[in-house]
XYZ file of C-alpha atoms in Angstrom:
749
model
C -12.240 -48.866 -2.974
C -13.568 -45.525 -2.906
C -10.515 -43.077 -2.966
C -10.001 -40.919 0.384
C -9.734 -37.789 -1.403
C -11.741 -35.528 -0.719
C -11.317 -33.513 -4.809
C -11.193 -36.431 -6.648
C -14.691 -38.343 -6.517
C -13.176 -41.585 -8.686
C -13.148 -44.196 -8.070
C -8.951 -45.163 -6.935
C -9.382 -47.925 -10.588
C -9.874 -44.873 -11.599
C -6.774 -42.475 -11.493
C -5.073 -41.321 -13.319
C -2.056 -43.709 -12.946
C -3.826 -46.620 -13.071
C -5.101 -48.657 -16.537
C -8.581 -47.795 -16.271
C -7.935 -44.432 -15.143
C -4.751 -43.562 -17.785
C -8.377 -45.534 -20.642
C -10.217 -42.269 -19.181
C -7.308 -39.344 -19.564
C -7.170 -41.027 -23.495
C -10.629 -41.201 -24.027
C -10.399 -37.401 -23.162
C -7.800 -36.420 -25.730
C -9.327 -38.091 -28.248
C -12.448 -36.046 -28.206
C -10.214 -33.289 -27.669
C -8.104 -33.711 -29.947
C -10.085 -34.530 -33.195
C -12.906 -31.319 -31.681
C -9.848 -28.492 -32.451
C -8.831 -30.132 -36.427
C -12.716 -30.757 -37.375
C -13.648 -27.053 -35.804
C -10.277 -24.807 -36.300
C -10.056 -24.188 -32.762
C -6.739 -23.466 -30.204
C -7.898 -24.745 -27.743
C -10.649 -27.223 -26.188
C -11.421 -28.871 -22.600
C -13.477 -31.830 -21.261
C -15.845 -30.352 -18.531
C -16.800 -33.573 -16.789
C -20.508 -33.350 -13.277
C -19.657 -32.838 -10.594
C -22.493 -34.389 -8.679
C -21.703 -33.883 -5.069
C -19.985 -30.091 -5.168
C -22.498 -29.292 -7.693
C -20.172 -27.857 -10.431
C -18.957 -28.676 -14.056
C -14.972 -29.324 -13.269
C -12.256 -28.691 -16.056
C -11.241 -32.497 -16.466
C -8.034 -32.482 -19.925
C -7.148 -29.321 -21.819
C -5.749 -29.386 -25.032
C -4.117 -26.933 -27.637
C -1.432 -23.904 -27.140
C -0.378 -22.664 -24.083
C -1.935 -19.286 -23.323
C -4.910 -20.438 -25.547
C -5.993 -23.305 -23.180
C -4.872 -21.606 -20.228
C -8.690 -19.293 -19.763
C -10.062 -22.338 -19.324
C -11.371 -21.730 -15.854
C -10.928 -25.095 -12.416
C -14.891 -25.300 -12.679
C -18.204 -23.498 -12.916
C -21.559 -23.598 -11.059
C -24.903 -24.867 -12.925
C -26.505 -21.848 -13.766
C -23.167 -20.078 -14.789
C -23.444 -17.807 -18.192
C -20.633 -19.532 -19.617
C -21.466 -22.297 -23.267
C -20.468 -24.901 -21.311
C -22.681 -24.733 -18.769
C -25.649 -24.114 -20.817
C -24.451 -26.355 -22.949
C -24.647 -29.181 -20.139
C -28.173 -27.503 -19.314
C -30.290 -26.702 -22.868
C -28.543 -30.229 -23.990
C -27.621 -28.335 -27.232
C -24.766 -27.100 -28.589
C -24.172 -23.510 -26.716
C -22.005 -20.501 -28.269
C -19.929 -17.440 -26.360
C -19.022 -14.701 -28.375
C -17.053 -12.482 -25.796
C -20.172 -9.970 -24.565
C -19.445 -7.074 -23.328
C -18.696 -7.388 -19.722
C -20.538 -4.123 -18.700
C -24.096 -5.622 -19.383
C -25.043 -6.919 -15.561
C -26.486 -10.665 -16.978
C -23.083 -10.570 -18.980
C -20.393 -10.487 -16.090
C -18.486 -14.069 -16.845
C -17.579 -12.131 -20.272
C -13.346 -12.728 -20.080
C -11.112 -10.349 -21.440
C -9.772 -13.247 -23.936
C -9.933 -12.938 -27.654
C -11.648 -16.416 -28.175
C -14.982 -16.789 -29.051
C -16.408 -19.982 -27.115
C -18.614 -23.077 -27.934
C -19.826 -25.769 -26.461
C -21.619 -28.847 -26.477
C -22.953 -31.721 -23.982
C -21.303 -34.894 -23.398
C -24.939 -36.532 -22.914
C -26.157 -40.172 -23.581
C -29.745 -41.174 -23.020
C -30.712 -39.260 -19.992
C -26.985 -39.113 -18.764
C -25.131 -35.637 -18.208
C -21.565 -36.520 -18.173
C -20.750 -32.655 -18.797
C -19.624 -30.421 -21.699
C -16.606 -30.308 -24.761
C -15.412 -27.076 -24.844
C -13.462 -25.496 -27.716
C -12.103 -21.835 -27.890
C -11.802 -20.275 -31.447
C -9.835 -16.707 -32.480
C -12.167 -14.167 -32.319
C -10.641 -13.771 -35.928
C -11.866 -17.174 -37.347
C -14.724 -16.206 -37.457
C -18.545 -17.303 -35.551
C -19.465 -20.572 -35.534
C -21.851 -21.422 -38.345
C -24.636 -24.428 -38.176
C -22.645 -26.748 -39.049
C -19.546 -25.735 -36.232
C -21.891 -26.836 -33.663
C -23.690 -30.430 -35.400
C -19.964 -31.686 -35.291
C -19.811 -30.094 -31.685
C -22.876 -31.502 -31.052
C -21.582 -35.707 -32.632
C -18.054 -35.113 -31.173
C -20.242 -34.544 -27.790
C -22.540 -37.693 -28.514
C -18.831 -39.798 -29.346
C -17.312 -38.885 -26.375
C -20.347 -39.649 -24.181
C -21.210 -43.675 -25.744
C -17.014 -43.440 -24.966
C -17.711 -42.424 -21.184
C -20.827 -44.775 -21.073
C -18.844 -47.948 -21.335
C -15.696 -46.594 -19.210
C -18.449 -46.748 -16.405
C -20.148 -50.474 -17.412
C -17.151 -51.142 -17.096
C -15.818 -50.043 -13.889
C -14.763 -46.775 -13.826
C -15.779 -44.228 -12.382
C -15.535 -40.688 -14.851
C -15.486 -37.914 -12.404
C -12.133 -34.766 -12.787
C -8.811 -35.535 -10.192
C -7.560 -32.712 -8.068
C -5.987 -31.586 -11.175
C -6.980 -31.275 -14.820
C -4.988 -33.256 -17.315
C -3.086 -30.989 -20.019
C -2.446 -31.238 -23.469
C 0.214 -29.335 -25.268
C -0.025 -29.244 -29.796
C 0.962 -31.924 -31.826
C 3.023 -31.549 -34.260
C -0.564 -33.073 -37.310
C -2.829 -31.037 -34.938
C -1.035 -28.125 -34.514
C -3.340 -24.939 -33.750
C -0.877 -22.515 -31.976
C -0.650 -18.466 -33.701
C 2.682 -18.756 -34.212
C 3.326 -15.053 -32.167
C 6.142 -13.278 -33.361
C 9.274 -12.260 -31.418
C 8.333 -15.492 -29.207
C 10.083 -18.520 -29.205
C 11.507 -20.961 -31.890
C 8.981 -20.183 -34.567
C 9.231 -23.622 -36.447
C 8.332 -25.427 -32.896
C 5.742 -25.806 -32.426
C 3.649 -23.842 -28.869
C 7.168 -23.120 -28.364
C 6.607 -19.018 -28.885
C 2.900 -19.685 -26.356
C 5.295 -21.998 -23.520
C 7.616 -18.961 -24.644
C 5.078 -15.814 -22.622
C 4.833 -17.835 -19.819
C 8.047 -17.211 -17.785
C 7.039 -13.538 -17.907
C 4.054 -14.405 -16.429
C 5.339 -16.827 -14.334
C 8.141 -13.900 -12.905
C 4.974 -11.201 -12.110
C 2.848 -14.317 -10.523
C 6.049 -14.138 -8.352
C 7.168 -10.441 -7.526
C 3.803 -9.054 -7.637
C 3.139 -11.784 -4.553
C 5.710 -10.645 -2.655
C 4.849 -6.811 -3.553
C 4.166 -5.079 -0.919
C 3.254 -0.963 -1.995
C 2.255 0.718 -4.802
C 6.250 1.553 -5.876
C 6.269 -2.684 -5.983
C 4.080 -3.562 -8.386
C 5.109 -1.068 -10.622
C 8.462 -1.799 -10.616
C 7.410 -5.251 -11.378
C 4.940 -4.323 -13.886
C 7.878 -3.420 -15.241
C 10.296 -5.719 -15.998
C 7.126 -8.013 -17.528
C 4.981 -7.039 -18.624
C 6.706 -3.157 -20.335
C 9.676 -4.943 -21.401
C 9.150 -9.007 -23.131
C 5.507 -6.757 -24.578
C 8.120 -3.749 -25.962
C 6.539 -0.543 -24.352
C 7.205 3.003 -24.464
C 5.335 3.691 -21.335
C 3.000 1.951 -18.489
C 0.892 4.143 -15.957
C -1.816 1.925 -13.715
C -4.567 4.457 -12.415
C -7.197 4.220 -10.170
C -10.990 5.369 -9.038
C -12.464 7.194 -6.619
C -15.104 9.827 -6.676
C -15.609 10.250 -9.632
C -11.711 10.656 -10.651
C -9.149 8.794 -12.307
C -5.968 8.649 -10.431
C -2.842 7.484 -10.941
C -1.570 5.010 -9.183
C 2.773 5.105 -10.695
C 4.042 4.690 -13.983
C 7.463 3.860 -15.654
C 8.854 4.653 -18.854
C 7.613 8.198 -21.321
C 5.688 8.743 -19.127
C 4.223 11.720 -17.694
C 1.888 13.308 -21.401
C -0.253 10.294 -20.834
C -0.143 10.658 -16.398
C -0.734 14.329 -15.985
C -4.119 13.978 -19.176
C -4.979 11.652 -16.188
C -4.640 12.301 -12.755
C -7.573 13.723 -11.926
C -9.169 12.990 -15.513
C -13.404 12.200 -14.887
C -14.507 9.222 -14.384
C -17.055 9.320 -17.073
C -15.054 11.890 -20.249
C -15.288 9.026 -22.494
C -11.759 8.246 -22.857
C -11.107 4.997 -23.277
C -9.425 4.946 -19.254
C -11.781 5.027 -18.400
C -14.444 3.608 -20.726
C -11.436 0.937 -19.267
C -12.752 0.789 -16.298
C -15.631 -0.657 -17.982
C -14.208 -4.296 -17.472
C -13.433 -4.267 -21.023
C -9.553 -4.249 -22.552
C -8.870 -1.437 -25.392
C -6.171 -1.954 -28.430
C -6.805 1.154 -29.704
C -4.566 2.435 -32.963
C -2.583 5.868 -33.271
C -4.646 7.010 -35.804
C -8.163 5.620 -34.465
C -7.451 8.524 -32.427
C -6.934 11.197 -34.913
C -10.718 11.961 -36.431
C -14.555 11.476 -34.380
C -14.922 10.545 -30.604
C -13.220 6.806 -30.549
C -16.492 5.755 -28.559
C -18.607 8.591 -29.743
C -18.769 10.084 -33.404
C -20.517 12.913 -32.179
C -17.189 13.946 -30.002
C -13.673 16.149 -29.997
C -10.984 13.226 -30.045
C -9.250 12.417 -27.104
C -8.022 15.232 -25.398
C -5.700 13.527 -22.692
C -4.545 11.313 -25.621
C -3.273 14.048 -27.342
C 0.407 14.514 -27.011
C 1.135 10.852 -27.458
C 0.526 11.287 -30.748
C 1.919 10.812 -34.236
C 2.763 6.569 -33.771
C 1.687 4.852 -31.496
C -0.295 2.159 -29.421
C -2.501 2.796 -26.816
C -3.798 -0.863 -24.647
C -6.013 -0.352 -22.043
C -6.067 -3.267 -20.347
C -9.380 -3.070 -16.922
C -7.499 -4.943 -13.402
C -9.870 -6.988 -12.430
C -10.717 -7.935 -8.299
C -11.800 -9.908 -5.688
C -15.590 -8.045 -6.826
C -14.837 -5.290 -9.709
C -12.195 -3.477 -11.832
C -10.313 -1.536 -9.047
C -7.707 0.012 -12.175
C -6.188 -0.437 -15.579
C -3.097 -0.532 -17.073
C -2.240 1.797 -19.847
C -0.009 0.918 -22.333
C 2.375 3.263 -24.949
C 3.996 1.460 -28.048
C 6.117 3.280 -30.609
C 4.359 2.388 -34.106
C 1.557 0.951 -34.646
C 2.688 -3.011 -34.213
C -0.011 -5.596 -33.704
C -1.227 -7.981 -30.853
C -1.262 -10.785 -32.005
C -5.060 -13.167 -29.854
C -2.424 -15.408 -27.590
C -0.388 -11.790 -27.386
C -3.961 -10.455 -25.874
C -4.177 -13.371 -23.840
C -1.026 -12.901 -22.329
C -2.171 -10.251 -21.570
C -5.251 -10.640 -19.933
C -3.726 -13.366 -18.051
C -0.721 -10.164 -16.530
C -3.121 -7.608 -16.100
C -4.944 -10.673 -14.076
C -1.934 -10.876 -11.675
C -1.786 -7.185 -11.751
C -5.233 -6.871 -10.426
C -4.688 -9.181 -7.024
C -1.957 -6.562 -6.798
C -3.143 -3.179 -6.767
C -6.509 -4.647 -5.141
C -4.047 -6.168 -2.243
C -1.480 -3.141 -1.546
C -4.353 -0.560 -1.523
C -6.694 -2.175 0.997
C -2.975 -2.372 3.206
C -2.817 1.471 2.841
C -6.742 2.000 3.892
C -6.016 -0.175 6.914
C -2.187 1.665 8.161
C -4.329 4.786 7.225
C -7.030 3.435 9.195
C -4.567 2.875 12.149
C -2.254 5.773 11.333
C -5.883 8.014 12.043
C -6.509 5.811 15.053
C -2.555 6.502 16.270
C -2.677 9.910 15.550
C -5.612 10.560 18.005
C -4.667 8.456 20.190
C -1.187 10.539 20.842
C -0.791 13.917 22.317
C -1.855 16.549 18.977
C 0.856 18.660 20.955
C 3.439 18.755 22.920
C 3.815 21.751 25.842
C 6.295 24.503 25.914
C 7.239 24.183 29.901
C 10.052 26.466 31.152
C 14.063 25.946 29.913
C 12.453 22.804 28.608
C 12.706 22.219 24.767
C 10.767 19.176 23.729
C 10.622 17.011 20.097
C 8.863 13.523 20.561
C 8.521 10.779 17.379
C 6.633 8.633 15.964
C 7.183 5.362 13.646
C 4.762 2.175 13.048
C 5.780 -1.252 12.389
C 7.035 -1.399 9.007
C 6.077 -5.245 8.854
C 2.565 -5.181 10.276
C -0.377 -2.609 8.979
C -1.415 -3.048 12.899
C -2.342 0.635 15.266
C 0.770 0.237 18.336
C 1.238 -0.161 21.499
C 3.738 2.338 21.849
C 3.031 6.084 23.303
C 4.497 8.996 25.300
C 3.341 12.521 26.192
C 4.034 15.333 28.682
C 2.937 16.874 31.996
C 3.350 20.770 33.059
C 2.668 20.996 36.298
C 2.502 24.338 38.705
C 6.321 25.189 39.915
C 8.150 24.612 36.911
C 8.195 21.672 37.286
C 7.469 18.598 33.521
C 6.754 14.721 33.256
C 7.758 13.047 30.779
C 6.103 9.192 30.499
C 6.712 7.289 27.448
C 5.541 3.655 27.663
C 4.164 -0.112 25.012
C 1.533 -2.019 25.026
C 1.612 -4.862 24.047
C -0.128 -6.136 21.070
C -0.609 -4.667 17.847
C -4.230 -4.823 18.275
C -7.133 -2.287 18.655
C -7.108 -3.578 22.594
C -3.787 -1.779 22.158
C -4.619 0.420 21.215
C -7.654 1.534 23.808
C -5.709 0.009 26.511
C -2.915 3.021 25.943
C -5.320 5.360 25.864
C -6.716 4.575 28.042
C -4.151 3.714 30.323
C -2.168 7.352 28.924
C -4.966 9.623 30.330
C -5.193 7.235 33.181
C -1.045 8.466 33.847
C -2.240 12.164 33.001
C -4.474 12.738 35.595
C -2.594 10.992 38.091
C 0.730 13.380 36.954
C -1.829 16.917 37.434
C -1.924 15.462 41.014
C 0.916 15.821 42.429
C 2.073 12.153 42.916
C 5.174 11.419 42.539
C 6.301 9.247 39.610
C 6.509 5.424 41.226
C 2.733 6.237 42.129
C 1.630 7.887 39.167
C 2.756 4.132 38.012
C 1.097 2.116 41.198
C -1.765 3.433 40.548
C -2.607 3.726 36.823
C -1.604 -0.652 37.492
C -4.075 -0.653 39.885
C -6.275 1.029 37.576
C -5.307 -1.639 34.425
C -6.398 -4.741 37.275
C -9.707 -2.955 36.469
C -9.861 -2.875 32.671
C -10.474 -6.714 31.690
C -7.272 -6.992 29.661
C -4.625 -9.939 29.874
C -2.157 -6.916 28.440
C 0.732 -5.772 29.878
C 2.769 -2.491 29.666
C 5.743 -1.262 29.711
C 7.178 2.532 30.770
C 9.206 5.146 32.149
C 8.166 8.286 34.199
C 10.121 10.708 34.273
C 9.123 14.237 36.707
C 12.217 17.566 35.674
C 11.954 20.075 38.240
C 12.904 23.176 35.379
C 14.266 25.144 38.012
C 16.758 22.960 39.307
C 17.540 20.255 37.136
C 16.671 17.437 39.463
C 14.092 14.150 37.590
C 12.839 11.258 39.544
C 12.754 8.584 37.832
C 10.437 5.817 37.960
C 10.074 2.129 35.513
C 8.005 -0.231 34.991
C 10.143 -2.887 33.180
C 11.120 -0.075 30.550
C 14.110 0.923 29.844
C 16.132 3.516 32.016
C 15.888 7.320 29.686
C 19.672 8.377 28.853
C 21.076 11.842 28.560
C 23.477 13.069 26.534
C 25.846 15.613 29.218
C 27.350 18.675 27.285
C 30.510 17.989 26.884
C 28.215 14.818 24.011
C 29.611 11.795 27.044
C 25.822 9.712 27.259
C 24.953 7.956 30.866
C 21.507 5.826 31.926
C 19.654 7.387 34.939
C 19.241 4.762 36.332
C 16.195 3.524 38.993
C 14.252 0.040 39.547
C 13.008 -2.548 36.563
C 10.475 -3.365 38.451
C 7.481 -5.192 36.929
C 5.154 -4.579 33.843
C 1.855 -3.806 34.518
C -0.332 -5.924 34.926
C 1.710 -8.257 35.986
C 0.577 -8.924 39.975
C 3.371 -8.173 42.553
C 3.101 -6.834 46.387
C 6.065 -4.980 45.783
C 5.469 -0.874 45.381
C 6.911 0.553 42.889
C 10.183 2.297 43.553
C 11.834 5.928 41.951
C 15.046 6.830 42.466
C 15.953 10.984 41.810
C 19.867 12.398 38.809
C 20.601 15.850 38.281
C 20.934 17.205 35.129
C 23.448 19.999 33.872
C 22.186 22.740 32.080
C 22.421 21.968 27.955
C 22.112 18.434 28.585
C 19.519 16.171 26.922
C 17.040 13.385 28.226
C 16.008 10.560 25.824
C 13.030 8.477 26.709
C 12.076 5.876 24.268
C 11.047 3.325 23.327
C 12.109 -0.810 22.403
C 10.858 -0.551 19.339
C 14.096 2.081 18.350
C 16.772 -0.621 18.856
C 17.289 -2.690 16.042
C 15.753 -5.661 16.722
C 19.642 -7.849 14.990
C 20.894 -6.165 18.788
C 20.840 -8.203 21.514
C 21.736 -5.397 23.689
C 18.902 -2.570 22.622
C 20.054 0.898 25.886
C 23.429 0.077 23.808
C 21.831 -0.115 20.701
C 19.684 3.765 22.134
C 23.265 5.192 23.353
C 25.447 4.453 20.204
C 21.673 6.509 17.975
C 21.164 8.944 21.301
C 25.580 10.056 20.160
C 25.017 9.899 16.676
C 24.473 13.541 16.261
C 25.960 16.596 16.127
C 28.198 16.778 20.082
C 27.265 20.812 19.802
C 26.724 23.415 23.282
C 22.293 23.405 21.935
C 21.160 20.338 20.031
C 19.062 21.092 17.201
C 16.290 18.321 19.109
C 14.772 17.952 15.269
C 17.379 16.922 12.874
C 18.645 14.776 15.843
C 15.220 13.025 16.130
C 14.925 12.170 12.907
C 18.169 10.905 12.943
C 17.897 8.731 15.888
C 14.131 7.638 14.646
C 15.783 6.496 11.293
C 18.719 5.303 11.398
C 17.652 1.704 12.723
C 16.745 -0.565 10.428
C 15.076 -0.601 7.215
C 10.917 0.398 6.796
C 10.714 -3.491 6.004
C 12.489 -4.737 8.746
C 10.861 -2.900 11.595
C 9.166 -5.710 12.891
C 7.433 -3.013 16.069
C 6.611 0.838 15.892
C 8.609 2.705 18.311
C 8.668 5.761 19.938
C 11.934 9.172 21.472
C 10.461 11.369 23.292
C 13.867 13.596 23.780
C 13.423 16.833 26.082
C 16.803 19.744 26.294
C 16.997 21.040 30.050
C 18.086 24.440 29.489
C 18.762 25.224 32.827
C 17.328 28.804 34.656
C 19.735 32.427 33.166
C 20.691 34.224 35.363
C 18.554 37.342 33.345
C 15.018 35.394 34.119
C 13.047 33.663 32.165
C 14.001 32.079 29.324
C 12.920 33.083 25.912
C 9.782 31.451 24.504
C 7.540 31.759 22.583
C 3.577 29.598 21.533
C 0.518 30.756 19.623
C -1.566 27.512 18.190
C -3.230 28.194 14.462
C -6.685 26.454 14.515
C -7.654 25.220 11.235
C -9.211 27.305 8.122
C -8.291 30.298 10.752
C -8.400 33.395 7.933
C -6.680 35.134 10.393
C -3.696 32.732 10.870
C -1.826 34.151 8.606
C -1.929 37.105 10.313
C -2.266 36.136 13.665
C 1.284 34.491 13.418
C 2.899 38.027 11.965
C 1.766 39.747 14.383
C 2.928 37.007 17.270
C 6.474 37.055 15.998
C 6.510 40.611 16.238
C 5.267 40.710 19.567
C 7.679 38.690 20.507
C 10.217 40.508 18.785
C 10.624 43.465 20.743
C 9.728 42.825 23.412
C 13.559 41.076 23.825
C 14.977 43.257 21.400
C 15.406 41.774 18.672
C 12.600 43.969 16.565
C 16.073 44.171 14.382
C 15.344 40.559 13.017
C 11.814 41.439 12.690
C 10.332 41.922 9.045
C 12.102 38.943 7.655
C 11.122 36.596 10.458
C 7.301 38.672 9.498
C 7.761 37.458 6.167
C 9.536 34.088 7.066
C 6.654 32.245 9.474
C 3.050 33.709 7.433
C 4.621 31.560 4.402
C 4.972 28.377 5.701
C 1.906 29.682 8.056
C 0.165 29.269 4.517
C 1.974 27.121 2.823
C 0.457 24.608 6.156
C -3.096 25.547 6.826
C -4.070 25.790 3.024
C -2.276 21.880 2.222
C -2.687 19.879 5.529
C -5.667 21.221 6.368
C -5.012 21.124 10.348
C -3.818 22.835 13.190
C -1.618 24.855 13.356
C 1.638 24.841 16.320
C 4.187 28.683 15.806
C 7.019 28.526 18.957
C 9.691 30.792 19.316
C 13.114 30.251 21.105
C 15.272 32.539 21.354
C 19.013 31.405 22.529
C 22.507 33.454 23.177
C 23.716 32.857 19.959
C 20.611 32.922 17.156
C 16.691 32.298 17.365
C 15.087 28.808 16.450
C 11.491 28.791 14.252
C 9.095 25.896 14.443
C 5.897 25.075 13.118
C 4.169 22.024 13.224
C 1.142 20.430 10.969
C -0.294 17.445 10.512
C 0.633 16.682 7.565
C 3.905 14.313 6.794
C 4.480 15.606 3.518
C 7.743 17.984 3.902
C 7.095 21.768 1.563
C 9.278 21.423 -1.761
C 9.110 24.657 -3.333
C 8.484 24.591 -7.352
C 12.228 23.821 -8.358
C 13.428 21.661 -7.150
C 10.147 19.415 -7.867
C 11.126 16.781 -11.098
C 7.351 16.787 -12.703
C 4.275 18.507 -12.865
C 2.376 15.169 -11.531
C 5.361 15.751 -8.234
C 4.372 19.213 -8.542
C 0.058 17.861 -7.564
C 0.689 16.378 -5.153
C 3.146 18.252 -3.438
C 3.999 21.433 -1.063
C 5.456 23.821 -3.258
C 5.796 27.445 -4.980
C 7.640 30.375 -4.719
C 6.324 31.130 -1.001
C 8.994 28.003 -0.289
C 11.943 30.654 -1.839
C 11.130 33.220 -0.728
C 11.855 31.356 3.037
C 14.889 29.993 1.336
C 16.254 33.303 0.807
C 15.939 34.549 4.052
C 17.019 31.856 6.129
C 19.037 30.104 3.595
C 17.642 26.693 5.898
C 15.910 25.569 6.797
C 14.517 22.070 7.853
C 11.239 19.552 7.158
C 11.386 16.852 10.289
C 8.325 14.723 10.492
C 6.941 13.253 13.756
C 4.630 10.453 13.107
C 1.889 13.534 14.313
C 2.262 14.653 10.832
C 5.982 17.324 10.304
C 7.453 19.883 11.822
C 9.477 22.975 9.914
C 12.356 24.498 11.634
C 14.966 27.461 10.805
C 17.037 29.055 12.816
C 18.756 32.603 12.922
C 21.821 34.064 13.454
C 21.103 37.308 16.049
C 23.149 39.842 15.870
C 24.268 41.208 18.705
C 24.834 45.411 18.444
């Protein structure tokens, strides 16, 4: 009777728990133990042939951890590893850690061992191979060593043939058997600082603890900060490293992913360095770890005697040790982990093996996190193009919006907003939510948004806009549903007509701070068949009211009443007569819950209804500057000068011209996008808003803590000038970039 387990490949009488299974385990163990003893090896393993899968599988490994953890669990018969070559050739084979930069030797692992293997063959029966690991410092394998290993392999083959004759199927089990070192055959290395020195194998077993904890943390890592934090606790601390830097490579240069410890000098030397420079970090990208003493850098170049010593490490030289570990992903090296140590220290082979295992875990985590970041960037880019690039400036209406992606998915969301201006001082505000987080959701959202804008522009009422859009959705051949809220606002008299399609009703905050719901028939979501026409309802807004349209993702997902949660958010800002919409939007979008708990994306659209002024049209002006417009800054200054002059505020022109030129310069240089400038004159203050597509805030130079932060942030004396002139300014990310806003008091003469 054979085992039903697809991995087993042996008779039930050959399972390790049975009598014959015990005999097989003892035979394998005796051979591995003898090989370790005679060849002074730190580990030995027996690989057995799996004919069904056409590969060699690890059956038993003995020795001291972490050495026996470096044995691969399986390998192809055409592999260039010593084990496969010995099985194939019928002779002993040796692998002395060749340079993995050689394309023909990609099998080399970053471990400090030399491998030798002998075939386990008798007659025409090839059972597998017997492999031992010796420290690189233990010398090469002599002809006598190879002959001794072949003899042990032959003895093992004869013992296995006898088991087969007794009815035992000889094959590797689902998992290899691991054997710790014996007291009388102790070839384990007693590494200083690890374990109990007098106990064989204690050091290696102790090394497994930080490796296990590192794996646990990296499995949960979702950001590069999480990866660096895990490395700080379970790589830096156990090895007593002074600094750690993770770098990746793109476009021929090294880029710092994260760092910890006393690393600022190393970061400065590595960030932006050429990948073709002969510096250790760049060399490690070839796939081979480097362990470098400081005195090796004090003379000619480490890897090129004709060149001076590496400049990247000059600030750290003095007394120290440098380790550069390649971080391998699924197909290639995805990064390098750079470690520095105080003073000179040795790295015993077992510690080097531990670092090799840690680098493998870090490589997989870095690859996964960077892939997730790229997917999120693509999703956000698509979302940016599907949402309005800029919002219009309807008369008597100040508008801002925010979009916040979900925190637990890198897929594009289906939430959206739009503002359509109509003749006769009217504006239509729309917020919607398409079901799902897929490319289909994004495609449907783009089509629906375009359709609604078209129907609204034709002059249809909100209920008709929804009704017609529902008819279009039915022709798109999608099963997705969509909710939406449409508000048509007459800015002359404050009349607001609201229509819903299964969406939360909009909220209004009155000038006195009270909040009410603009109720309307709920209707059914678009995509749900109904014979009833969509209905709307009219309301009237007071001058100074704040209107909020939002999607369900805005409300805390723990909340049983999303509308009550949204009301709380709208009431959390300053209840003054003219609230700062940008600050209020920031407060609403960030106060809900941590990013890790955001299960849905969210959109919020705020509108401040200013009402009709007795003196005529409100004082509002806007300017659009195209990216790379060399005259954009000059145009912005002229825009401010002309409008302030026409509004009778020419006394404020000089200061505001200087301010707008500095902010627009920052936006054009650092954001590399179109820039929108908006001026609004209230009764007691003047507001300037500059919008671009980069969400990174502008940071004045003295506020930057390190040179690396300076390199990534907008900075310079320009923002210092802005601070000196206006005192307070705000930067608000909105899902499409950011808005830099500031207020200047109007002094009446």
